[in-house]
Amino acid sequence: MSNIKFSALGVLLFLFVSLVAFPWHNGEAGQRDVIQIHPAAIPGQAIVNLEAAKSVHDLAGDIDGRVLKSDPCKKNIYLISFPRDYTFDEIRDALKHNSGVISVRPNYRVALPEVNQGSDIFPDQSNPIYLEGSSPSAYYEQQSEGNVGSDSANMLATGRDVVVGIIDNGVEYYHPLFIYIDSITSDTTLDSTFADMGYDYVDDDSSAAEETGDAYGHGTFVTGIIRLVAPNCRVIPYRAFDDDGVGSSFDVSSAIYQAIEDGVDVLNMSFGLYSSDTSIADAVGEAYEAGIAMVASCGNDNTATPFYPASYTGVIAVSAIDSLDYPADFSNHGAYIDYCAPGVNVYSSLAGEYKWGIWSGTSFAAPQVTGICALILEWKPAYSSLQVDSLIRKTADTSLAWGSFTPHDSSYGYGRADAYEVALCLRRGDVDNSGTIDSSDIVYLNSYLTTSGPPPVPILKLGDVNCSGIINTLDVAYLINYLNSGGPAPCCGE
């Protein structure tokens, strides 16, 4: 197997999904939504939101339909079927006059961006042995890791105990990256990667394991990238896409609601569609209110057409660049882009016979920013999603390999996300590496400058408290002013 290619189904889906767009309407309980049918709606299905006293089975029976699914977190939201002899408009009109019916919505198709792109995976057929921190070298030493500075950042932050939800097509739980092998007994067990085994909304079971198909490996690949940037974070996989990389707005919104219920800190969403969908929009809105930092890919069709959920308020939208910092030729662009990250020839974990490989797409740029969010929340767990976004923006790099640009840019957003600068911002002033900035750091820094004491650890720049470019007695004075007189906090690389 030299490569795996997505089927022509993805191209057809893209043509469907690109035809019509309608604005985000944030429905509220007690209001009835009237939504026009969309060409990418799944035939014979409707999402209904009912008041608690209303029987969904009676409602479905009235239209000769049946209940297909219920949202486990939103007890009054259901997916129902109806005879295909009827259009959605006819069913909506028939249902919306029933007392207790809050809204009736189509169930839209949603896809992983690489389905539309017809993306190639190039497995590493050497099938290298996994050794944490060193092998495969193509994983730990790849260009993308250097471009976002995660290798240096991990000396200061690793995302420890931060919970990352991943809505995708599942994960291969027993990939070498996620298991522990006892050196004495050779027993294989899951390590601490997974905070929870997650849920499979496609097959309606409690195992979000990947299944063989045209999108096989996507979720495992995304998870591996997040673990590269934030190696000590914990993840919860939510399988909302089938083996070919196609899902529905009902399953996606259900996964988002479950992520809220599970208390995830960060949510990676490497999927989307070219029209706003009310069901997903409402779920994203609730996740934002819950303080979850959300990151989404912007799509792979080299278009400025808004891509959702990346375009929603409160979601960090990520475009892809290549190893020379130029926009990837497939990456979408537009006013909604927040940051860019490497997305061409990324190396990560794969499901299947060959455990590692190379893939390109905005799906693989987004999880690098997701990992950066985890680094932030390790040290600032009380940060809101807005504060997380603000810190990434403050430290984003606008001086790229080819030169500098002025943000906001339609391809680069506010800049290339920079894990190293984020980590420095979080830890600057903690010169003794104790985990807190206190009076001992003043003593430590003064000793380094006046009596040849040990330098700031593990990175010398932690002692440049005022970001002057050098470490001197002004940094000691800066720390004293901050700790004793309420002066400004250690600088953030301004």
GROMACS .gro file of N, CA and C in nm, residues 14 18 25 40 42 59 62 64 129 136 185 197 202-203 205 236 242 279 357 368 392 401 405 425 437 445 469:
model
   81
   14PHE      N    1  -1.890   1.784  -0.209
   14PHE     CA    2  -1.847   1.924  -0.215
   14PHE      C    3  -1.934   2.004  -0.310
   18SER      N    4  -2.155   2.319  -0.169
   18SER     CA    5  -2.113   2.453  -0.210
   18SER      C    6  -2.224   2.536  -0.273
   25HIS      N    7  -2.834   3.141   1.240
   25HIS     CA    8  -2.944   3.188   1.325
   25HIS      C    9  -2.936   3.114   1.456
   40ALA      N   10  -2.765   1.981   0.047
   40ALA     CA   11  -2.686   1.877   0.111
   40ALA      C   12  -2.756   1.815   0.231
   42ILE      N   13  -2.974   1.555   0.433
   42ILE     CA   14  -2.993   1.411   0.416
   42ILE      C   15  -3.141   1.385   0.391
   59LEU      N   16  -4.528   1.209   1.768
   59LEU     CA   17  -4.504   1.306   1.662
   59LEU      C   18  -4.455   1.236   1.535
   62ASP      N   19  -4.727   1.049   1.355
   62ASP     CA   20  -4.819   1.134   1.281
   62ASP      C   21  -4.776   1.156   1.137
   64ASP      N   22  -4.588   0.918   0.970
   64ASP     CA   23  -4.545   0.785   0.924
   64ASP      C   24  -4.392   0.771   0.930
  129ILE      N   25   0.991   0.180   1.464
  129ILE     CA   26   0.960   0.150   1.604
  129ILE      C   27   0.939   0.282   1.678
  136PRO      N   28   0.951   0.777   1.577
  136PRO     CA   29   1.020   0.806   1.452
  136PRO      C   30   1.079   0.946   1.450
  185THR      N   31   0.706  -0.794   3.126
  185THR     CA   32   0.606  -0.892   3.083
  185THR      C   33   0.565  -0.876   2.937
  197MET      N   34  -1.288   0.696   2.698
  197MET     CA   35  -1.287   0.624   2.570
  197MET      C   36  -1.373   0.693   2.465
  202VAL      N   37  -2.180   0.741   1.521
  202VAL     CA   38  -2.218   0.675   1.395
  202VAL      C   39  -2.282   0.540   1.424
  203ASP      N   40  -2.216   0.460   1.509
  203ASP     CA   41  -2.266   0.326   1.542
  203ASP      C   42  -2.338   0.321   1.675
  205ASP      N   43  -2.229   0.353   2.001
  205ASP     CA   44  -2.169   0.271   2.106
  205ASP      C   45  -2.059   0.350   2.175
  236ILE      N   46  -1.025   1.300   2.461
  236ILE     CA   47  -1.150   1.223   2.451
  236ILE      C   48  -1.192   1.225   2.305
  242ASP      N   49  -1.818   0.879   0.954
  242ASP     CA   50  -1.808   0.737   0.923
  242ASP      C   51  -1.674   0.704   0.861
  279SER      N   52  -2.813   2.379   1.391
  279SER     CA   53  -2.790   2.280   1.497
  279SER      C   54  -2.646   2.287   1.548
  357GLY      N   55   0.280   0.808   0.887
  357GLY     CA   56   0.273   0.852   0.750
  357GLY      C   57   0.269   1.003   0.734
  368GLN      N   58  -0.243   2.158   1.561
  368GLN     CA   59  -0.124   2.221   1.618
  368GLN      C   60  -0.164   2.339   1.707
  392ILE      N   61  -0.262   3.367   2.213
  392ILE     CA   62  -0.207   3.316   2.087
  392ILE      C   63  -0.187   3.432   1.989
  401ALA      N   64   0.935   3.304   0.694
  401ALA     CA   65   1.060   3.272   0.625
  401ALA      C   66   1.085   3.363   0.506
  405PHE      N   67   0.454   4.027   0.722
  405PHE     CA   68   0.327   4.074   0.671
  405PHE      C   69   0.256   4.152   0.781
  425CYS      N   70   0.578   3.333   2.728
  425CYS     CA   71   0.488   3.431   2.787
  425CYS      C   72   0.429   3.378   2.919
  437ILE      N   73   0.598   3.241   4.015
  437ILE     CA   74   0.686   3.358   4.022
  437ILE      C   75   0.673   3.417   4.162
  445LEU      N   76   1.762   3.537   4.034
  445LEU     CA   77   1.807   3.619   3.923
  445LEU      C   78   1.920   3.714   3.966
  469GLY      N   79   1.581   4.209   2.550
  469GLY     CA   80   1.676   4.135   2.468
  469GLY      C   81   1.801   4.095   2.544
   0.00000   0.00000   0.00000
